[in-house]
Amino acid sequence: VVAAEAAVSPSLECPFCEQDISPDEDDWVACAACFARHHDQCWHEEGACSRCGHTESITAGMARQQAAI
């Protein structure tokens, strides 16, 4: 049951600050290359993906628009 709940409502860890990011939050961006989610503030502080170094990002709003298509 716990595993099923985690699958429905996963929390993701920002690779910069290592804090959880709720999928319901709006203040995250994802790396356009490896899709690692970062807090928006963490991405801007680092200036790139903390996992792969790519500089292009996708905002939460952009990701939701793509999912709706």
PDB file of C-alpha atoms in Angstrom:
ATOM      1  CA  VAL A   1       0.000   0.000   0.000  1.00  0.00           C
ATOM      2  CA  VAL A   2       2.812   2.432   0.825  1.00  0.00           C
ATOM      3  CA  ALA A   3       4.506   1.700  -2.512  1.00  0.00           C
ATOM      4  CA  ALA A   4       1.249   2.399  -4.349  1.00  0.00           C
ATOM      5  CA  GLU A   5       0.873   5.737  -2.580  1.00  0.00           C
ATOM      6  CA  ALA A   6       4.430   6.671  -3.503  1.00  0.00           C
ATOM      7  CA  ALA A   7       3.726   5.856  -7.141  1.00  0.00           C
ATOM      8  CA  VAL A   8       0.674   8.126  -7.148  1.00  0.00           C
ATOM      9  CA  SER A   9       2.328  11.010  -5.338  1.00  0.00           C
ATOM     10  CA  PRO A  10       6.086  10.809  -5.845  1.00  0.00           C
ATOM     11  CA  SER A  11       8.423  13.364  -4.402  1.00  0.00           C
ATOM     12  CA  LEU A  12      11.551  14.149  -6.325  1.00  0.00           C
ATOM     13  CA  GLU A  13      14.847  15.378  -4.988  1.00  0.00           C
ATOM     14  CA  CYS A  14      16.502  18.502  -6.349  1.00  0.00           C
ATOM     15  CA  PRO A  15      20.086  17.549  -7.292  1.00  0.00           C
ATOM     16  CA  PHE A  16      21.350  20.996  -6.237  1.00  0.00           C
ATOM     17  CA  CYS A  17      19.987  21.305  -2.679  1.00  0.00           C
ATOM     18  CA  GLU A  18      18.953  17.658  -2.213  1.00  0.00           C
ATOM     19  CA  GLN A  19      15.532  18.695  -0.865  1.00  0.00           C
ATOM     20  CA  ASP A  20      12.270  17.151  -2.031  1.00  0.00           C
ATOM     21  CA  ILE A  21      10.234  18.707  -4.833  1.00  0.00           C
ATOM     22  CA  SER A  22       6.536  17.905  -4.794  1.00  0.00           C
ATOM     23  CA  PRO A  23       5.105  17.229  -8.268  1.00  0.00           C
ATOM     24  CA  ASP A  24       2.246  19.575  -7.324  1.00  0.00           C
ATOM     25  CA  GLU A  25       4.578  22.548  -6.828  1.00  0.00           C
ATOM     26  CA  ASP A  26       4.829  25.182  -9.550  1.00  0.00           C
ATOM     27  CA  ASP A  27       8.293  26.540  -8.721  1.00  0.00           C
ATOM     28  CA  TRP A  28      10.433  23.862 -10.381  1.00  0.00           C
ATOM     29  CA  VAL A  29      12.211  23.478 -13.682  1.00  0.00           C
ATOM     30  CA  ALA A  30      13.469  20.339 -15.383  1.00  0.00           C
ATOM     31  CA  CYS A  31      16.639  19.919 -17.378  1.00  0.00           C
ATOM     32  CA  ALA A  32      15.810  19.698 -21.086  1.00  0.00           C
ATOM     33  CA  ALA A  33      18.504  17.031 -21.522  1.00  0.00           C
ATOM     34  CA  CYS A  34      18.193  14.643 -18.552  1.00  0.00           C
ATOM     35  CA  PHE A  35      14.835  15.838 -17.118  1.00  0.00           C
ATOM     36  CA  ALA A  36      16.202  16.215 -13.575  1.00  0.00           C
ATOM     37  CA  ARG A  37      13.862  18.494 -11.634  1.00  0.00           C
ATOM     38  CA  HIS A  38      15.332  21.416  -9.716  1.00  0.00           C
ATOM     39  CA  HIS A  39      13.745  24.126  -7.596  1.00  0.00           C
ATOM     40  CA  ASP A  40      13.588  27.221  -9.794  1.00  0.00           C
ATOM     41  CA  GLN A  41      15.814  29.141  -7.360  1.00  0.00           C
ATOM     42  CA  CYS A  42      18.377  26.310  -7.307  1.00  0.00           C
ATOM     43  CA  TRP A  43      18.533  26.194 -11.117  1.00  0.00           C
ATOM     44  CA  HIS A  44      19.119  29.934 -11.324  1.00  0.00           C
ATOM     45  CA  GLU A  45      21.749  29.852  -8.595  1.00  0.00           C
ATOM     46  CA  GLU A  46      23.662  27.054 -10.354  1.00  0.00           C
ATOM     47  CA  GLY A  47      22.970  28.402 -13.860  1.00  0.00           C
ATOM     48  CA  ALA A  48      22.665  24.882 -15.266  1.00  0.00           C
ATOM     49  CA  CYS A  49      21.576  21.365 -14.423  1.00  0.00           C
ATOM     50  CA  SER A  50      23.318  20.126 -11.298  1.00  0.00           C
ATOM     51  CA  ARG A  51      23.218  16.579 -12.644  1.00  0.00           C
ATOM     52  CA  CYS A  52      24.466  16.883 -16.257  1.00  0.00           C
ATOM     53  CA  GLY A  53      25.477  20.544 -16.689  1.00  0.00           C
ATOM     54  CA  HIS A  54      23.022  21.275 -19.529  1.00  0.00           C
ATOM     55  CA  THR A  55      21.858  24.910 -19.595  1.00  0.00           C
ATOM     56  CA  GLU A  56      18.416  24.560 -21.208  1.00  0.00           C
ATOM     57  CA  SER A  57      15.430  24.012 -18.912  1.00  0.00           C
ATOM     58  CA  ILE A  58      11.708  23.285 -19.077  1.00  0.00           C
ATOM     59  CA  THR A  59       9.412  25.074 -16.612  1.00  0.00           C
ATOM     60  CA  ALA A  60       6.630  23.333 -14.706  1.00  0.00           C
ATOM     61  CA  GLY A  61       4.086  25.196 -16.849  1.00  0.00           C
ATOM     62  CA  MET A  62       5.734  24.085 -20.093  1.00  0.00           C
ATOM     63  CA  ALA A  63       5.799  20.469 -18.879  1.00  0.00           C
ATOM     64  CA  ARG A  64       2.100  20.586 -17.989  1.00  0.00           C
ATOM     65  CA  GLN A  65       1.219  22.065 -21.406  1.00  0.00           C
ATOM     66  CA  GLN A  66       3.114  19.273 -23.165  1.00  0.00           C
ATOM     67  CA  ALA A  67       1.405  16.632 -21.012  1.00  0.00           C
ATOM     68  CA  ALA A  68      -2.013  18.051 -21.927  1.00  0.00           C
ATOM     69  CA  ILE A  69      -1.410  17.687 -25.672  1.00  0.00           C
TER      70      ILE A  69
END
